[in-house]
């Protein structure tokens, strides 16, 4: 019973420390109960089925965390939510089992170092593999406290993950030593170390927060929030009708000095969408061009669903959707920049939502579950991507904007690709309406604040039903438009040109962790013992 309560404590502490309602300080002690359970399973010989017991208790702890923080996925699809929560909890529990196997064969310090680096490797995996789900990467926990993590410009969110684990490990080791020796000085020393590890980065971050100032140049930007219900309205409205609504909202704030106008993702998605090869002669393109004509400095960044038909097998891509024996269709979740130039600039979203826009490992899973994973809300079809991040040059300026589409804003190193390609400001185009008025859209906005700090780029965020916002390069919410509200926002936002260390170096903490984790693992299991 004691071990069960300790596992429950870990799950609840992790959940109660999570944004946007939680207090992240709780995460600095959240893993200690579960680590103690693992230690007891190693040292108590009377326990039966210790491996299975530890796995079950670990799974329970992580299930509680995953369920409380991400159960809002059910409002889009129950199968998708169940899959994400159950499988992610399973992967986290396996990490504890692998750590336990190493801990039985090596010293406490080495095993705990292995656990930290293995967890970071797991988070890195979640940024790159086909079942990518980095929502619960630990460094995301400080998104509501940007004053604490201005140093993310150096480390990215992996710095936050390392921070949380270091404190947990120091306190755990101190508690174990105290239980064995009853020496209070051990706790005093650990308390001092912990306070230093927590307070020094926060103090330095606060100094950086109040001394940092972006470059002096600005652009005038407007973001739109049409508040179209995707379940009942979006796919029943024509693109022309939606375009008229967007223009109505834009006229409330747009001036002759406005440089950038941003809409949500796939706001124009009538039917299959817009035929990509014929876009330059489409009614949607000419409607947008007619609006831009009245604003000579305006760059209109619109969210589209494009499609492209293929009748030859030679043109088929792995992501093409087959409709009959002779017809395949590629769908794109895209952004198009339209200004006074004749040719629009187009970017196709590349970080796809698992189960909505991407069906991982089709050859293995489709015979088992059919198309179940693709029914997560929205347009049910595989999407085609592009490999490079596009940064669009804004007409009549020397600056570039990054069209970051929805889920892409969760990926720190991925977003730095836009910056390395010259982006001076980030435009996040999203539609969080699938989840309703839950923690989903709040957390998504909150995570965007970390991208601002990592890149030191201002963000213009347009969300279909909200929350639309302007975010400063320090992660501050400058303006917001409430959820389930129709309207627009306007602001002068800074355009920075400097590159942060994180933009240059990327997820170097994760790469170092991979090397260390593999090294400890191989030394533990394959090194010959000295005679």
Coordinates of C-alpha atoms in Angstrom, one line a residue:
X1 CA 0.0 0.0 0.0
X2 CA 2.9 2.4 0.8
X3 CA 4.4 1.9 -2.6
X4 CA 1.0 2.5 -4.2
X5 CA 0.6 5.8 -2.4
X6 CA 4.1 6.8 -3.4
X7 CA 3.3 6.1 -7.1
X8 CA 0.1 8.1 -6.8
X9 CA 2.1 11.0 -5.3
X10 CA 4.5 11.1 -8.2
X11 CA 1.6 11.2 -10.7
X12 CA -0.3 13.9 -8.9
X13 CA 2.8 16.1 -8.3
X14 CA 3.7 15.9 -12.0
X15 CA 0.1 16.8 -12.9
X16 CA -0.2 19.6 -10.4
X17 CA 3.1 21.1 -11.6
X18 CA 1.9 21.4 -15.2
X19 CA 0.8 24.5 -17.1
X20 CA -1.4 26.3 -17.4
X21 CA -2.9 25.8 -13.9
X22 CA 0.0 24.2 -12.0
X23 CA 3.0 25.4 -10.0
X24 CA 6.2 23.9 -11.6
X25 CA 8.2 24.0 -8.4
X26 CA 6.4 20.7 -7.6
X27 CA 8.2 19.0 -10.4
X28 CA 11.5 19.4 -8.5
X29 CA 10.3 16.8 -6.1
X30 CA 7.8 14.9 -8.2
X31 CA 10.0 11.9 -9.1
X32 CA 11.4 11.3 -5.6
X33 CA 8.5 9.0 -4.5
X34 CA 8.8 6.8 -7.6
X35 CA 12.6 6.7 -7.3
X36 CA 12.2 5.5 -3.7
X37 CA 9.8 2.8 -4.8
X38 CA 12.4 1.6 -7.3
X39 CA 15.1 1.6 -4.7
X40 CA 13.0 -0.4 -2.3
X41 CA 12.3 -3.0 -5.1
X42 CA 16.1 -3.4 -5.5
X43 CA 16.9 -3.8 -1.9
X44 CA 13.9 -5.7 -0.5
X45 CA 14.3 -9.4 -1.2
X46 CA 10.9 -10.5 0.2
X47 CA 9.0 -8.8 -2.6
X48 CA 7.6 -11.1 -5.3
X49 CA 7.4 -10.2 -9.0
X50 CA 9.4 -7.1 -8.4
X51 CA 9.8 -6.2 -12.0
X52 CA 6.1 -6.4 -12.8
X53 CA 5.2 -4.5 -9.6
X54 CA 7.6 -1.7 -10.4
X55 CA 6.4 -1.5 -14.0
X56 CA 2.7 -1.4 -12.8
X57 CA 3.4 1.3 -10.2
X58 CA 5.4 3.4 -12.7
X59 CA 2.7 3.0 -15.3
X60 CA 0.1 4.2 -12.8
X61 CA 2.1 7.3 -11.9
X62 CA 2.7 8.3 -15.5
X63 CA -0.9 7.4 -16.5
X64 CA -2.2 9.9 -13.9
X65 CA 0.1 12.6 -15.2
X66 CA -0.8 12.0 -18.8
X67 CA -4.5 11.7 -18.2
X68 CA -4.9 14.8 -16.0
X69 CA -2.8 17.0 -18.3
X70 CA -3.8 15.8 -21.8
X71 CA -7.3 14.2 -21.5
X72 CA -8.6 17.2 -23.5
X73 CA -7.7 15.2 -26.6
X74 CA -10.9 13.2 -26.1
X75 CA -12.9 16.2 -27.3
X76 CA -11.4 15.6 -30.8
X77 CA -11.5 11.8 -30.7
X78 CA -11.6 9.2 -27.9
X79 CA -9.5 6.7 -29.7
X80 CA -6.7 9.2 -30.4
X81 CA -6.8 10.4 -26.8
X82 CA -6.7 6.9 -25.4
X83 CA -3.8 5.9 -27.7
X84 CA -1.7 9.0 -26.8
X85 CA -2.3 8.6 -23.0
X86 CA -1.9 4.9 -22.8
X87 CA 1.2 4.5 -25.0
X88 CA 3.0 7.6 -23.7
X89 CA 2.5 6.3 -20.1
X90 CA 3.8 2.9 -21.3
X91 CA 7.0 4.4 -22.8
X92 CA 7.7 6.4 -19.6
X93 CA 7.2 3.3 -17.5
X94 CA 9.7 1.4 -19.6
X95 CA 12.3 4.1 -18.9
X96 CA 12.0 3.3 -15.2
X97 CA 12.4 -0.4 -15.9
X98 CA 15.6 0.2 -18.0
X99 CA 17.0 2.4 -15.2
X100 CA 16.2 -0.3 -12.7
X101 CA 18.1 -2.9 -14.7
X102 CA 21.2 -0.6 -14.8
X103 CA 20.9 0.4 -11.2
X104 CA 21.1 -3.3 -10.1
X105 CA 24.5 -3.5 -11.9
X106 CA 26.3 -0.3 -11.1
X107 CA 26.7 2.5 -8.6
X108 CA 24.0 4.9 -7.5
X109 CA 25.7 7.9 -9.1
X110 CA 26.1 6.2 -12.5
X111 CA 22.6 4.8 -12.5
X112 CA 21.0 8.1 -11.7
X113 CA 23.1 9.8 -14.3
X114 CA 21.9 7.2 -16.7
X115 CA 18.3 7.8 -15.8
X116 CA 18.6 11.6 -16.4
X117 CA 20.3 11.1 -19.8
X118 CA 17.9 8.3 -20.8
X119 CA 14.9 10.5 -20.0
X120 CA 16.3 13.3 -22.1
X121 CA 16.9 10.8 -24.9
X122 CA 13.3 9.8 -24.7
X123 CA 12.2 13.4 -25.0
X124 CA 14.4 13.8 -28.0
X125 CA 12.9 10.7 -29.5
X126 CA 9.5 12.3 -29.1
X127 CA 10.6 15.3 -31.2
X128 CA 11.7 13.2 -34.1
X129 CA 10.0 9.8 -34.6
X130 CA 6.7 9.1 -36.3
X131 CA 4.7 8.9 -33.1
X132 CA 6.0 12.3 -32.0
X133 CA 4.3 13.6 -28.9
X134 CA 6.6 16.1 -27.1
X135 CA 3.7 17.8 -25.3
X136 CA 4.9 16.5 -21.9
X137 CA 8.6 17.1 -22.3
X138 CA 9.6 18.4 -18.8
X139 CA 11.2 21.6 -20.0
X140 CA 7.7 22.8 -21.2
X141 CA 6.6 23.0 -17.6
X142 CA 7.9 26.6 -17.1
X143 CA 6.0 28.1 -20.0
X144 CA 3.7 30.2 -17.6
X145 CA 6.8 31.5 -15.8
X146 CA 9.0 33.0 -18.6
X147 CA 10.9 35.2 -16.0
X148 CA 12.4 32.0 -14.6
X149 CA 13.7 30.6 -17.9
X150 CA 15.2 33.4 -19.9
X151 CA 18.2 31.1 -20.2
X152 CA 16.3 28.9 -22.6
X153 CA 18.0 31.1 -25.2
X154 CA 21.1 29.1 -24.4
X155 CA 19.7 25.6 -23.7
X156 CA 16.2 25.3 -25.1
X157 CA 13.7 23.3 -23.1
X158 CA 16.1 20.4 -22.5
X159 CA 17.8 22.8 -20.0
X160 CA 14.6 22.7 -18.1
X161 CA 14.4 18.9 -18.2
X162 CA 17.9 18.6 -16.9
X163 CA 17.2 21.2 -14.2
X164 CA 14.2 19.3 -12.9
X165 CA 16.0 15.9 -12.9
X166 CA 19.1 17.3 -11.1
X167 CA 17.1 18.6 -8.2
X168 CA 15.1 15.4 -7.9
X169 CA 18.2 13.3 -7.9
X170 CA 20.1 15.4 -5.3
X171 CA 17.1 15.3 -2.9
X172 CA 16.5 11.6 -3.5
X173 CA 20.1 10.7 -2.7
X174 CA 20.0 12.9 0.4
X175 CA 16.9 11.2 1.6
X176 CA 18.3 7.7 1.1
X177 CA 21.5 8.6 2.9
X178 CA 19.5 10.1 5.8
X179 CA 17.3 7.0 6.1
X180 CA 20.5 4.9 6.3
X181 CA 22.5 7.1 8.7
X182 CA 20.0 9.5 10.4
X183 CA 22.5 12.3 9.9
X184 CA 20.7 15.6 9.7
X185 CA 23.7 17.4 8.1
X186 CA 23.0 15.3 4.9
X187 CA 19.6 17.0 4.6
X188 CA 21.0 20.4 5.4
X189 CA 23.7 20.1 2.7
X190 CA 21.1 18.8 0.2
X191 CA 18.8 21.7 1.0
X192 CA 21.5 24.3 0.4
X193 CA 22.5 22.6 -2.9
X194 CA 18.9 22.4 -4.0
X195 CA 18.2 26.1 -3.2
X196 CA 21.3 27.1 -5.1
X197 CA 20.4 25.0 -8.1
X198 CA 16.9 26.4 -8.2
X199 CA 17.4 30.0 -7.2
X200 CA 20.6 30.9 -9.1
X201 CA 19.2 30.1 -12.6
X202 CA 15.9 32.0 -11.6
X203 CA 17.9 35.0 -10.3
X204 CA 20.0 35.1 -13.4
X205 CA 16.9 34.8 -15.6
X206 CA 15.2 37.6 -13.8
X207 CA 18.2 39.9 -14.3
X208 CA 18.2 38.9 -18.0
X209 CA 14.5 39.5 -18.2
X210 CA 14.8 43.1 -17.0
X211 CA 18.0 44.0 -18.9
X212 CA 17.2 42.4 -22.2
X213 CA 15.8 44.7 -24.9
X214 CA 15.0 43.7 -28.5
X215 CA 16.3 45.6 -31.5
X216 CA 14.6 49.0 -32.1
X217 CA 13.0 48.3 -35.5
X218 CA 9.4 47.2 -35.6
X219 CA 6.7 46.2 -38.0
X220 CA 2.9 46.7 -37.7
X221 CA 1.1 43.4 -37.6
X222 CA -2.5 42.3 -37.4
X223 CA -3.8 38.9 -36.4
X224 CA -7.4 37.6 -37.1
X225 CA -9.6 35.4 -35.1
X226 CA -12.7 34.4 -37.2
X227 CA -14.1 32.1 -34.5
X228 CA -15.5 29.5 -37.0
X229 CA -16.7 26.3 -35.4
X230 CA -14.9 23.5 -37.4
X231 CA -17.5 20.9 -36.5
X232 CA -20.5 22.8 -37.7
X233 CA -19.5 25.8 -39.8
X234 CA -16.1 25.6 -41.4
X235 CA -16.7 22.9 -44.0
X236 CA -20.1 24.2 -44.7
X237 CA -18.9 27.7 -45.6
X238 CA -17.5 28.6 -49.0
X239 CA -14.0 30.0 -49.3
X240 CA -15.5 33.2 -50.7
X241 CA -17.7 33.6 -47.6
X242 CA -14.8 33.0 -45.3
X243 CA -12.7 35.4 -47.3
X244 CA -15.3 38.1 -46.9
X245 CA -15.4 37.5 -43.1
X246 CA -11.6 37.7 -42.9
X247 CA -11.6 41.0 -44.8
X248 CA -14.3 42.4 -42.5
X249 CA -12.2 41.6 -39.5
X250 CA -9.0 42.9 -41.1
X251 CA -10.5 46.3 -41.9
X252 CA -11.1 46.9 -38.2
X253 CA -7.3 47.1 -37.5
X254 CA -5.4 47.2 -40.8
X255 CA -3.9 50.6 -41.9
X256 CA -1.8 51.8 -44.7
X257 CA 1.3 51.1 -42.5
X258 CA 0.4 47.5 -41.7
X259 CA 3.1 45.1 -42.9
X260 CA 1.7 41.7 -41.9
X261 CA -1.8 40.3 -41.7
X262 CA -2.1 36.7 -40.3
X263 CA -5.0 34.3 -40.5
X264 CA -5.4 30.8 -38.8
X265 CA -4.3 27.6 -40.4
X266 CA -6.5 26.1 -43.2
X267 CA -9.0 28.9 -42.8
X268 CA -9.7 28.4 -46.5
X269 CA -10.5 24.7 -46.9
X270 CA -13.8 24.4 -48.8
X271 CA -14.3 20.9 -50.2
X272 CA -10.9 19.3 -50.8
X273 CA -9.3 22.7 -50.6
X274 CA -7.7 24.8 -53.4
X275 CA -6.1 23.1 -56.4
X276 CA -2.4 23.9 -55.9
X277 CA -1.2 23.9 -59.5
X278 CA -4.0 26.3 -60.4
X279 CA -3.7 28.5 -57.3
X280 CA -2.4 31.6 -59.2
X281 CA -5.6 31.7 -61.2
X282 CA -8.0 30.7 -58.4
X283 CA -10.8 32.9 -57.1
X284 CA -9.2 32.7 -53.6
X285 CA -6.0 34.2 -54.9
X286 CA -7.7 37.0 -56.8
X287 CA -10.0 37.8 -53.8
X288 CA -6.9 38.2 -51.5
X289 CA -5.1 40.2 -54.2
X290 CA -8.0 42.6 -54.5
X291 CA -7.9 43.2 -50.7
X292 CA -4.1 43.7 -50.7
X293 CA -4.4 46.2 -53.5
X294 CA -5.8 48.7 -51.1
X295 CA -2.8 48.4 -48.7
X296 CA 0.5 48.8 -50.6
X297 CA 2.7 47.7 -47.7
X298 CA 0.5 44.7 -46.7
X299 CA 1.7 41.1 -46.7
X300 CA -1.3 38.8 -46.3
X301 CA -0.4 35.4 -44.7
X302 CA -3.3 33.0 -45.3
X303 CA -3.9 29.5 -44.2
X304 CA -5.0 27.1 -47.0
X305 CA -5.7 23.5 -47.6
X306 CA -4.3 22.7 -51.0
X307 CA -4.6 19.5 -53.0
X308 CA -2.9 18.1 -56.1
X309 CA -4.2 15.2 -58.2
X310 CA -2.1 12.5 -59.8
X311 CA -3.1 10.0 -62.4
X312 CA 0.4 8.5 -63.1
X313 CA 1.9 6.1 -60.7
X314 CA 5.3 7.8 -61.2
X315 CA 4.0 10.9 -59.5
X316 CA 2.8 9.1 -56.4
X317 CA 4.4 10.0 -53.0
X318 CA 4.3 7.9 -49.8
X319 CA 1.8 10.4 -48.4
X320 CA -0.5 10.4 -51.5
X321 CA -4.1 9.3 -50.8
X322 CA -5.6 6.8 -53.2
X323 CA -9.2 7.5 -54.2
X324 CA -9.6 4.9 -57.0
X325 CA -7.5 2.7 -59.2
X326 CA -6.4 5.7 -61.3
X327 CA -6.5 8.7 -59.0
X328 CA -4.2 9.8 -56.1
X329 CA -4.4 13.1 -54.3
X330 CA -1.8 14.9 -52.2
X331 CA -3.2 17.2 -49.5
X332 CA -1.2 20.1 -48.0
X333 CA -1.7 22.2 -44.8
X334 CA -0.2 25.3 -46.1
X335 CA 0.5 29.0 -45.7
X336 CA 0.5 31.4 -48.6
X337 CA 1.9 35.0 -48.5
X338 CA 0.1 37.3 -50.9
X339 CA 1.2 40.9 -51.6
X340 CA 1.6 43.2 -54.6
X341 CA 4.0 40.7 -56.3
X342 CA 2.5 38.5 -59.0
X343 CA 3.6 35.2 -57.5
X344 CA 2.6 34.1 -53.9
X345 CA 5.0 32.4 -51.6
X346 CA 3.9 29.0 -50.3
X347 CA 5.0 26.8 -47.4
X348 CA 3.7 23.4 -46.6
X349 CA 3.4 22.3 -43.0
X350 CA 6.1 19.7 -42.2
X351 CA 5.5 18.7 -38.5
X352 CA 2.3 16.8 -38.8
X353 CA -0.2 15.8 -36.1
X354 CA -0.1 12.0 -35.5
X355 CA -3.4 10.5 -36.4
X356 CA -4.8 13.5 -38.1
X357 CA -2.3 14.4 -40.8
X358 CA 0.1 11.5 -40.6
X359 CA -0.4 7.7 -40.2
X360 CA 2.8 6.3 -38.9
X361 CA 4.0 2.8 -39.9
X362 CA 1.1 2.2 -42.2
X363 CA 2.4 -1.1 -43.5
X364 CA 2.3 -2.5 -40.0
X365 CA -0.6 -0.7 -38.4
X366 CA -3.2 -0.3 -41.1
X367 CA -3.9 -4.1 -41.5
X368 CA -4.5 -4.2 -37.7
X369 CA -6.6 -1.0 -37.0
X370 CA -7.6 0.2 -40.4
X371 CA -8.0 4.0 -40.7
X372 CA -9.0 4.5 -37.0
X373 CA -6.0 6.7 -36.3
X374 CA -7.0 9.2 -39.0
X375 CA -10.3 10.1 -37.3
X376 CA -9.1 12.8 -34.9
X377 CA -11.1 15.8 -36.1
X378 CA -10.5 18.0 -39.1
X379 CA -9.9 16.8 -42.6
X380 CA -9.2 13.1 -42.5
X381 CA -6.3 12.6 -44.9
X382 CA -2.6 12.1 -45.0
X383 CA -0.7 15.4 -45.6
X384 CA 2.3 16.0 -47.8
X385 CA 5.1 18.0 -46.5
X386 CA 8.3 19.9 -47.5
X387 CA 11.7 19.4 -46.0
X388 CA 13.0 23.0 -45.6
X389 CA 11.7 25.8 -43.4
X390 CA 10.5 28.7 -45.4
X391 CA 11.0 32.3 -44.3
X392 CA 9.0 34.7 -46.4
X393 CA 10.4 38.2 -47.3
X394 CA 7.9 40.9 -46.4
X395 CA 7.3 43.3 -49.3
X396 CA 8.7 46.8 -48.8
X397 CA 10.8 45.7 -45.8
X398 CA 14.1 43.9 -45.3
X399 CA 12.6 41.4 -42.9
X400 CA 11.3 37.9 -43.1
X401 CA 8.4 36.1 -41.4
X402 CA 8.3 32.4 -40.5
X403 CA 4.9 30.7 -41.2
X404 CA 4.8 28.3 -38.2
X405 CA 1.7 26.2 -38.6
X406 CA 0.0 24.8 -35.5
X407 CA 1.7 21.8 -34.1
X408 CA 5.1 23.0 -35.4
X409 CA 5.2 25.6 -32.6
X410 CA 5.7 22.8 -30.0
X411 CA 9.2 21.9 -31.5
X412 CA 12.0 24.1 -30.3
X413 CA 14.9 23.0 -32.6
X414 CA 12.5 22.7 -35.6
X415 CA 11.5 26.4 -35.2
X416 CA 15.1 27.4 -35.1
X417 CA 15.3 26.3 -38.7
X418 CA 13.1 29.2 -39.7
X419 CA 15.4 31.6 -37.9
X420 CA 18.5 30.2 -39.6
X421 CA 16.8 30.8 -42.9
X422 CA 16.4 34.4 -42.0
X423 CA 13.1 34.8 -40.1
X424 CA 13.0 37.9 -38.0
X425 CA 9.5 37.3 -36.6
X426 CA 7.3 34.2 -36.1
X427 CA 3.7 34.0 -37.3
X428 CA 1.9 31.1 -35.7
X429 CA -1.2 30.0 -37.6
X430 CA -3.3 27.5 -35.7
X431 CA -6.8 26.1 -35.1
X432 CA -7.2 24.7 -31.6
X433 CA -11.0 24.6 -31.8
X434 CA -11.1 20.8 -32.1
X435 CA -10.5 20.5 -28.3
X436 CA -13.2 22.9 -27.2
X437 CA -12.7 25.3 -24.3
X438 CA -10.2 23.0 -22.4
X439 CA -6.6 23.1 -21.4
X440 CA -5.6 22.1 -24.9
X441 CA -5.7 25.6 -26.5
X442 CA -4.3 27.2 -23.3
X443 CA -1.3 24.9 -23.2
X444 CA -0.7 25.4 -26.9
X445 CA -0.5 29.2 -26.5
X446 CA 1.7 28.8 -23.4
X447 CA 4.2 26.6 -25.2
X448 CA 4.6 29.3 -27.9
X449 CA 6.1 31.6 -25.2
X450 CA 9.1 29.3 -25.0
X451 CA 9.7 29.6 -28.7
X452 CA 9.9 33.3 -28.3
X453 CA 12.5 33.0 -25.6
X454 CA 14.6 30.4 -27.4
X455 CA 14.8 32.4 -30.6
X456 CA 14.3 36.0 -29.3
X457 CA 11.7 36.5 -31.9
X458 CA 8.3 38.2 -31.4
X459 CA 5.3 36.1 -32.3
X460 CA 2.1 37.1 -34.0
X461 CA -0.3 34.2 -33.3
X462 CA -3.6 33.8 -35.1
X463 CA -5.9 31.1 -33.7
X464 CA -9.3 30.3 -35.3
X465 CA -11.3 30.3 -32.0
X466 CA -8.5 31.6 -29.8
X467 CA -6.4 32.4 -28.0
X468 CA -4.8 34.8 -30.6
X469 CA -2.0 36.8 -29.2
X470 CA 1.2 38.9 -29.6
X471 CA 4.2 37.6 -27.7
X472 CA 7.3 39.5 -27.0
X473 CA 10.9 38.1 -27.5
X474 CA 10.9 37.7 -23.7
X475 CA 7.8 35.4 -23.7
X476 CA 5.5 38.1 -22.4
X477 CA 1.8 38.1 -23.6
X478 CA 1.5 41.6 -25.0
X479 CA -2.1 41.3 -26.2
X480 CA -4.6 38.4 -26.2
X481 CA -8.0 37.8 -27.7
X482 CA -10.2 35.6 -25.5
X483 CA -11.3 32.1 -26.6
X484 CA -14.6 31.9 -28.5
X485 CA -14.4 35.5 -29.5
X486 CA -14.4 37.0 -33.0
X487 CA -12.1 39.9 -33.7
X488 CA -8.6 41.1 -34.5
X489 CA -5.5 42.5 -32.8
X490 CA -2.9 45.0 -33.9
X491 CA 0.6 45.7 -32.5
X492 CA 4.0 47.0 -33.4
X493 CA 6.3 44.1 -32.8
X494 CA 10.1 44.1 -32.8
X495 CA 12.0 42.4 -35.7
X496 CA 15.3 40.9 -34.4
X497 CA 18.3 39.8 -36.5
X498 CA 20.6 38.3 -33.9
X499 CA 20.9 34.6 -33.4
X500 CA 20.7 33.1 -29.9
X501 CA 23.1 30.3 -28.9
X502 CA 20.2 27.8 -29.0
X503 CA 19.4 28.8 -32.6
X504 CA 23.0 28.1 -33.5
X505 CA 23.5 24.9 -31.4
X506 CA 20.0 23.3 -31.3
X507 CA 19.4 20.4 -28.9
X508 CA 23.0 19.9 -27.9
X509 CA 22.0 18.8 -24.4
X510 CA 20.0 15.9 -26.0
X511 CA 22.9 14.9 -28.2
X512 CA 25.4 14.9 -25.3
X513 CA 22.8 12.8 -23.3
X514 CA 22.6 10.2 -26.0
X515 CA 26.4 9.7 -25.9
X516 CA 26.4 9.5 -22.1
X517 CA 23.4 7.2 -21.8
X518 CA 24.9 4.8 -24.4
X519 CA 28.3 4.9 -22.7
X520 CA 26.9 4.1 -19.2
X521 CA 24.7 1.3 -20.7
X522 CA 27.5 -0.5 -22.5
X523 CA 29.9 -0.1 -19.7
X524 CA 27.4 -1.5 -17.2
X525 CA 26.4 -4.6 -19.3
X526 CA 29.5 -5.4 -21.4
X527 CA 32.5 -4.4 -19.4
X528 CA 34.5 -7.3 -18.1
X529 CA 35.0 -7.4 -14.3
X530 CA 38.5 -7.0 -13.1
X531 CA 40.0 -10.1 -11.4

